[in-house]
Amino acid sequence: MKPIKVTVWNEFRHEKINEKVKKIYPDVMHAVIANSLNKAEGIKAVTATLDQPRHGLTDKVLENTDVLIWWGHMAHNEVADEVVEKVKTKVLEGMGLIVLHSGHFSKIFRSLLGTNCSLRWREDGQKERLWNIEPAHPITEGIGEYIELPHTEMYGERFDIPTPDKLIFISWFAGGEVFRSGCTWQRGHGKIFYFRPGHETFPIFHDPQIIKVITNAVRWAKPTIMKKDSCPNSPALEKI
Ligand code: ZN
């Protein structure tokens, strides 16, 4: 079987300027995610970053991407609208998209969902418990009743998203908030998964359970078909 081709896109700014982030991700965040995915059977992951030409998302790269993973935070507005449109077209044609953490405010996520995608947040380093409420879903395969992250940033409701096709994880935070932390949608032929964990100043992508969810999500989001949009004038099949 052909491997699932994954492109891990990272804005790659915090790792350059923040000592704490550099220390947690000396090998940079996108490489940590891609390396973990490359250890999984049947997945071949490469990386792309904001400062590369066309943000590393050339037509050729997109042609060779079954599932795109997106991490962005401080530079959402630097992503060219033209590139966002190309990615959106690919998702509508069938490419999978996994949006992580602060990618909730990315142009591509907001454009595909059509809402503000705003939420409440607090950087307090407290505990999060993500409850697995769809244990039969492929994304939660091998995950127990919950995942616990000892230190994280809080994201709370209301999360301004359209009602998900499937709500996979609900988070509880030590401060009393809750959050829809794992959500799926389909747009066109493409599958979209939003997964909340991933704040850059905590070692979230070193957590095997978080990587397991992302790996499962890659397998779930791989294209069923890739189909270019058309709007044909259609002759009748029957005599009318
Ligand atoms: Zn964050």
mmCIF file of C-alpha atoms and ligand atoms in Angstrom:
data_model
loop_
_atom_site.group_PDB
_atom_site.id
_atom_site.type_symbol
_atom_site.label_atom_id
_atom_site.label_comp_id
_atom_site.label_asym_id
_atom_site.label_seq_id
_atom_site.Cartn_x
_atom_site.Cartn_y
_atom_site.Cartn_z
ATOM 1 C CA MET A 1 0.000 0.000 0.000
ATOM 2 C CA LYS A 2 1.192 3.516 -0.811
ATOM 3 C CA PRO A 3 2.183 5.534 2.260
ATOM 4 C CA ILE A 4 0.024 8.452 3.375
ATOM 5 C CA LYS A 5 1.903 11.609 2.387
ATOM 6 C CA VAL A 6 1.817 14.183 5.176
ATOM 7 C CA THR A 7 3.109 17.757 5.148
ATOM 8 C CA VAL A 8 3.629 19.244 8.615
ATOM 9 C CA TRP A 9 3.351 23.022 8.272
ATOM 10 C CA ASN A 10 4.697 25.210 11.053
ATOM 11 C CA GLU A 11 4.897 28.968 11.215
ATOM 12 C CA PHE A 12 8.318 28.397 12.889
ATOM 13 C CA ARG A 13 8.732 31.769 14.610
ATOM 14 C CA HIS A 14 8.571 31.014 18.357
ATOM 15 C CA GLU A 15 11.412 28.483 18.071
ATOM 16 C CA LYS A 16 13.648 31.208 16.631
ATOM 17 C CA ILE A 17 13.002 33.931 19.209
ATOM 18 C CA ASN A 18 11.846 32.317 22.466
ATOM 19 C CA GLU A 19 14.536 30.608 24.583
ATOM 20 C CA LYS A 20 11.976 28.503 26.459
ATOM 21 C CA VAL A 21 10.513 27.158 23.220
ATOM 22 C CA LYS A 22 14.006 26.539 21.799
ATOM 23 C CA LYS A 23 14.826 24.462 24.872
ATOM 24 C CA ILE A 24 11.678 22.328 24.580
ATOM 25 C CA TYR A 25 12.019 21.931 20.812
ATOM 26 C CA PRO A 26 15.746 22.106 19.971
ATOM 27 C CA ASP A 27 14.892 20.056 16.878
ATOM 28 C CA VAL A 28 11.990 22.442 16.097
ATOM 29 C CA MET A 29 8.342 21.584 16.513
ATOM 30 C CA HIS A 30 7.508 20.573 12.928
ATOM 31 C CA ALA A 31 10.475 18.183 12.814
ATOM 32 C CA VAL A 32 9.434 16.586 16.121
ATOM 33 C CA ILE A 33 5.920 15.952 14.761
ATOM 34 C CA ALA A 34 7.182 14.765 11.353
ATOM 35 C CA ASN A 35 9.815 12.467 12.895
ATOM 36 C CA SER A 36 7.198 10.890 15.159
ATOM 37 C CA LEU A 37 4.857 10.355 12.202
ATOM 38 C CA ASN A 38 7.669 8.834 10.150
ATOM 39 C CA LYS A 39 8.072 6.166 12.842
ATOM 40 C CA ALA A 40 4.464 5.090 12.249
ATOM 41 C CA GLU A 41 3.798 2.437 9.644
ATOM 42 C CA GLY A 42 2.482 3.634 6.294
ATOM 43 C CA ILE A 43 3.079 7.360 6.839
ATOM 44 C CA LYS A 44 5.649 9.537 5.095
ATOM 45 C CA ALA A 45 5.910 13.039 6.550
ATOM 46 C CA VAL A 46 7.792 16.106 5.321
ATOM 47 C CA THR A 47 7.780 19.679 6.636
ATOM 48 C CA ALA A 48 7.058 23.173 5.329
ATOM 49 C CA THR A 49 7.368 26.568 7.021
ATOM 50 C CA LEU A 50 6.101 30.110 6.660
ATOM 51 C CA ASP A 51 9.396 31.710 5.605
ATOM 52 C CA GLN A 52 10.015 29.343 2.701
ATOM 53 C CA PRO A 53 8.975 30.550 -0.777
ATOM 54 C CA ARG A 54 5.175 30.276 -1.000
ATOM 55 C CA HIS A 55 5.369 29.199 2.666
ATOM 56 C CA GLY A 56 6.716 25.855 1.488
ATOM 57 C CA LEU A 57 3.308 25.028 -0.009
ATOM 58 C CA THR A 58 3.998 25.092 -3.729
ATOM 59 C CA ASP A 59 1.608 23.408 -6.154
ATOM 60 C CA LYS A 60 4.030 20.481 -6.308
ATOM 61 C CA VAL A 61 4.089 20.096 -2.520
ATOM 62 C CA LEU A 62 0.293 20.284 -2.324
ATOM 63 C CA GLU A 63 0.006 17.750 -5.152
ATOM 64 C CA ASN A 64 2.128 15.436 -3.010
ATOM 65 C CA THR A 65 0.160 15.964 0.201
ATOM 66 C CA ASP A 66 -2.634 13.654 1.357
ATOM 67 C CA VAL A 67 -2.915 15.259 4.783
ATOM 68 C CA LEU A 68 -1.721 18.730 5.808
ATOM 69 C CA ILE A 69 -1.004 19.461 9.479
ATOM 70 C CA TRP A 70 -1.110 23.130 10.484
ATOM 71 C CA TRP A 71 0.487 24.879 13.477
ATOM 72 C CA GLY A 72 0.483 28.683 13.539
ATOM 73 C CA HIS A 73 0.155 31.371 16.190
ATOM 74 C CA MET A 74 1.839 34.764 15.951
ATOM 75 C CA ALA A 75 1.950 35.205 12.169
ATOM 76 C CA HIS A 76 -1.444 34.085 10.856
ATOM 77 C CA ASN A 77 -1.767 37.329 8.895
ATOM 78 C CA GLU A 78 1.548 36.761 7.112
ATOM 79 C CA VAL A 79 0.144 33.734 5.323
ATOM 80 C CA ALA A 80 -0.630 34.882 1.774
ATOM 81 C CA ASP A 81 -4.309 34.757 0.809
ATOM 82 C CA GLU A 82 -3.320 33.145 -2.470
ATOM 83 C CA VAL A 83 -1.727 30.200 -0.624
ATOM 84 C CA VAL A 84 -4.746 29.912 1.683
ATOM 85 C CA GLU A 85 -7.016 29.702 -1.380
ATOM 86 C CA LYS A 86 -4.871 26.931 -2.895
ATOM 87 C CA VAL A 87 -4.932 24.941 0.353
ATOM 88 C CA LYS A 88 -8.688 25.461 0.654
ATOM 89 C CA THR A 89 -9.232 24.201 -2.894
ATOM 90 C CA LYS A 90 -7.172 21.093 -2.118
ATOM 91 C CA VAL A 91 -9.191 20.387 1.035
ATOM 92 C CA LEU A 92 -12.455 20.757 -0.907
ATOM 93 C CA GLU A 93 -11.024 18.324 -3.474
ATOM 94 C CA GLY A 94 -10.288 15.767 -0.753
ATOM 95 C CA MET A 95 -7.005 16.549 1.046
ATOM 96 C CA GLY A 96 -7.155 16.027 4.818
ATOM 97 C CA LEU A 97 -6.410 18.933 7.173
ATOM 98 C CA ILE A 98 -5.385 18.674 10.829
ATOM 99 C CA VAL A 99 -5.312 22.004 12.645
ATOM 100 C CA LEU A 100 -3.439 22.093 15.942
ATOM 101 C CA HIS A 101 -3.878 24.371 18.955
ATOM 102 C CA SER A 102 -3.519 28.085 18.065
ATOM 103 C CA GLY A 103 -4.181 27.181 14.435
ATOM 104 C CA HIS A 104 -7.805 27.845 15.453
ATOM 105 C CA PHE A 105 -7.180 31.442 14.350
ATOM 106 C CA SER A 106 -5.426 30.557 11.088
ATOM 107 C CA LYS A 107 -6.827 31.951 7.853
ATOM 108 C CA ILE A 108 -7.300 28.459 6.423
ATOM 109 C CA PHE A 109 -9.312 27.153 9.414
ATOM 110 C CA ARG A 110 -11.530 30.234 9.624
ATOM 111 C CA SER A 111 -12.061 30.253 5.891
ATOM 112 C CA LEU A 112 -13.102 26.588 5.749
ATOM 113 C CA LEU A 113 -15.364 26.805 8.796
ATOM 114 C CA GLY A 114 -16.815 30.236 8.054
ATOM 115 C CA THR A 115 -16.926 31.428 11.673
ATOM 116 C CA ASN A 116 -14.623 33.543 13.863
ATOM 117 C CA CYS A 117 -13.135 30.510 15.699
ATOM 118 C CA SER A 118 -12.542 32.720 18.767
ATOM 119 C CA LEU A 119 -12.283 31.293 22.291
ATOM 120 C CA ARG A 120 -11.234 32.284 25.802
ATOM 121 C CA TRP A 121 -7.650 31.573 26.893
ATOM 122 C CA ARG A 122 -5.268 31.874 29.823
ATOM 123 C CA GLU A 123 -1.603 30.948 29.986
ATOM 124 C CA ASP A 124 -1.501 29.550 33.521
ATOM 125 C CA GLY A 125 0.369 26.239 33.126
ATOM 126 C CA GLN A 126 -2.325 24.270 34.952
ATOM 127 C CA LYS A 127 -3.668 20.786 34.315
ATOM 128 C CA GLU A 128 -5.919 19.739 31.438
ATOM 129 C CA ARG A 129 -7.879 16.520 31.158
ATOM 130 C CA LEU A 130 -9.129 15.656 27.666
ATOM 131 C CA TRP A 131 -12.068 13.264 27.935
ATOM 132 C CA ASN A 132 -12.364 10.767 25.112
ATOM 133 C CA ILE A 133 -16.081 10.797 24.377
ATOM 134 C CA GLU A 134 -15.880 8.751 21.123
ATOM 135 C CA PRO A 135 -13.910 5.633 22.081
ATOM 136 C CA ALA A 136 -15.091 3.825 18.924
ATOM 137 C CA HIS A 137 -13.797 6.557 16.588
ATOM 138 C CA PRO A 138 -10.604 5.829 14.596
ATOM 139 C CA ILE A 139 -9.007 9.010 15.973
ATOM 140 C CA THR A 140 -9.166 7.682 19.552
ATOM 141 C CA GLU A 141 -7.896 4.177 18.793
ATOM 142 C CA GLY A 142 -5.520 3.126 21.579
ATOM 143 C CA ILE A 143 -6.437 6.119 23.726
ATOM 144 C CA GLY A 144 -7.993 5.433 27.110
ATOM 145 C CA GLU A 145 -10.824 7.254 28.831
ATOM 146 C CA TYR A 146 -8.865 10.481 28.987
ATOM 147 C CA ILE A 147 -5.514 12.132 28.336
ATOM 148 C CA GLU A 148 -3.993 14.229 31.082
ATOM 149 C CA LEU A 149 -1.574 17.069 30.404
ATOM 150 C CA PRO A 150 0.020 18.291 33.654
ATOM 151 C CA HIS A 151 0.844 21.780 32.395
ATOM 152 C CA THR A 152 -0.896 23.580 29.597
ATOM 153 C CA GLU A 153 -2.509 26.758 28.388
ATOM 154 C CA MET A 154 -6.252 26.994 28.994
ATOM 155 C CA TYR A 155 -8.702 27.298 26.100
ATOM 156 C CA GLY A 156 -12.328 27.724 27.147
ATOM 157 C CA GLU A 157 -15.782 27.927 25.634
ATOM 158 C CA ARG A 158 -17.400 29.465 23.883
ATOM 159 C CA PHE A 159 -15.364 28.276 20.926
ATOM 160 C CA ASP A 160 -16.952 30.013 17.933
ATOM 161 C CA ILE A 161 -17.069 27.093 15.520
ATOM 162 C CA PRO A 162 -19.905 25.501 13.558
ATOM 163 C CA THR A 163 -21.295 22.444 15.364
ATOM 164 C CA PRO A 164 -18.760 19.665 14.656
ATOM 165 C CA ASP A 165 -19.776 16.591 12.648
ATOM 166 C CA LYS A 166 -18.218 14.630 15.519
ATOM 167 C CA LEU A 167 -17.048 15.863 18.883
ATOM 168 C CA ILE A 168 -14.192 13.568 19.913
ATOM 169 C CA PHE A 169 -12.623 15.170 23.007
ATOM 170 C CA ILE A 170 -13.951 17.527 25.666
ATOM 171 C CA SER A 171 -11.348 19.185 27.885
ATOM 172 C CA TRP A 172 -11.651 20.022 31.540
ATOM 173 C CA PHE A 173 -9.323 22.652 32.987
ATOM 174 C CA ALA A 174 -8.232 23.190 36.570
ATOM 175 C CA GLY A 175 -9.680 26.711 36.470
ATOM 176 C CA GLY A 176 -13.206 25.361 35.849
ATOM 177 C CA GLU A 177 -13.508 25.843 32.083
ATOM 178 C CA VAL A 178 -14.439 23.235 29.464
ATOM 179 C CA PHE A 179 -13.565 23.148 25.767
ATOM 180 C CA ARG A 180 -14.377 21.150 22.622
ATOM 181 C CA SER A 181 -10.796 19.944 22.111
ATOM 182 C CA GLY A 182 -11.197 17.415 19.327
ATOM 183 C CA CYS A 183 -13.669 18.139 16.534
ATOM 184 C CA THR A 184 -14.199 16.834 13.010
ATOM 185 C CA TRP A 185 -15.888 18.350 9.982
ATOM 186 C CA GLN A 186 -16.116 17.522 6.323
ATOM 187 C CA ARG A 187 -15.798 20.328 3.784
ATOM 188 C CA GLY A 188 -16.261 19.278 0.166
ATOM 189 C CA HIS A 189 -14.489 15.910 -0.059
ATOM 190 C CA GLY A 190 -11.900 16.817 2.612
ATOM 191 C CA LYS A 191 -11.852 15.770 6.242
ATOM 192 C CA ILE A 192 -10.835 18.298 8.879
ATOM 193 C CA PHE A 193 -9.761 17.574 12.458
ATOM 194 C CA TYR A 194 -9.103 20.276 15.027
ATOM 195 C CA PHE A 195 -7.012 19.151 18.018
ATOM 196 C CA ARG A 196 -6.445 21.626 20.834
ATOM 197 C CA PRO A 197 -3.177 20.605 22.558
ATOM 198 C CA GLY A 198 0.084 22.104 21.373
ATOM 199 C CA HIS A 199 1.024 25.249 23.293
ATOM 200 C CA GLU A 200 4.641 26.005 22.402
ATOM 201 C CA THR A 201 6.014 26.566 25.934
ATOM 202 C CA PHE A 202 5.062 23.067 27.132
ATOM 203 C CA PRO A 203 6.446 19.772 25.726
ATOM 204 C CA ILE A 204 3.051 18.703 24.351
ATOM 205 C CA PHE A 205 4.354 17.170 21.103
ATOM 206 C CA HIS A 206 6.755 14.974 23.073
ATOM 207 C CA ASP A 207 3.744 13.292 24.705
ATOM 208 C CA PRO A 208 3.204 9.828 23.143
ATOM 209 C CA GLN A 209 -0.571 10.012 23.558
ATOM 210 C CA ILE A 210 -0.799 13.346 21.753
ATOM 211 C CA ILE A 211 1.330 11.926 18.937
ATOM 212 C CA LYS A 212 -0.891 8.830 18.888
ATOM 213 C CA VAL A 213 -4.002 10.991 18.366
ATOM 214 C CA ILE A 214 -2.297 12.964 15.570
ATOM 215 C CA THR A 215 -1.138 9.712 13.926
ATOM 216 C CA ASN A 216 -4.652 8.266 14.136
ATOM 217 C CA ALA A 217 -6.042 11.517 12.743
ATOM 218 C CA VAL A 218 -3.672 11.329 9.757
ATOM 219 C CA ARG A 219 -4.986 7.858 8.938
ATOM 220 C CA TRP A 220 -8.595 9.025 9.377
ATOM 221 C CA ALA A 221 -8.143 12.210 7.292
ATOM 222 C CA LYS A 222 -6.410 10.669 4.292
ATOM 223 C CA PRO A 223 -8.379 11.321 1.099
ATOM 224 C CA THR A 224 -11.124 8.903 0.119
ATOM 225 C CA ILE A 225 -11.174 10.525 -3.317
ATOM 226 C CA MET A 226 -9.546 13.593 -4.847
ATOM 227 C CA LYS A 227 -11.981 15.309 -7.158
ATOM 228 C CA LYS A 228 -11.669 18.691 -8.867
ATOM 229 C CA ASP A 229 -14.759 20.839 -8.655
ATOM 230 C CA SER A 230 -16.984 21.166 -11.705
ATOM 231 C CA CYS A 231 -20.409 22.588 -12.382
ATOM 232 C CA PRO A 232 -21.472 20.923 -15.643
ATOM 233 C CA ASN A 233 -24.433 21.572 -17.902
ATOM 234 C CA SER A 234 -25.952 18.108 -17.696
ATOM 235 C CA PRO A 235 -27.997 16.388 -20.425
ATOM 236 C CA ALA A 236 -30.942 14.289 -19.166
ATOM 237 C CA LEU A 237 -30.313 10.568 -18.754
ATOM 238 C CA GLU A 238 -33.920 9.758 -19.593
ATOM 239 C CA LYS A 239 -35.993 10.910 -22.540
ATOM 240 C CA ILE A 240 -37.799 14.078 -21.408
HETATM 241 ZN ZN ZN B 1 -0.902 28.540 22.887
#
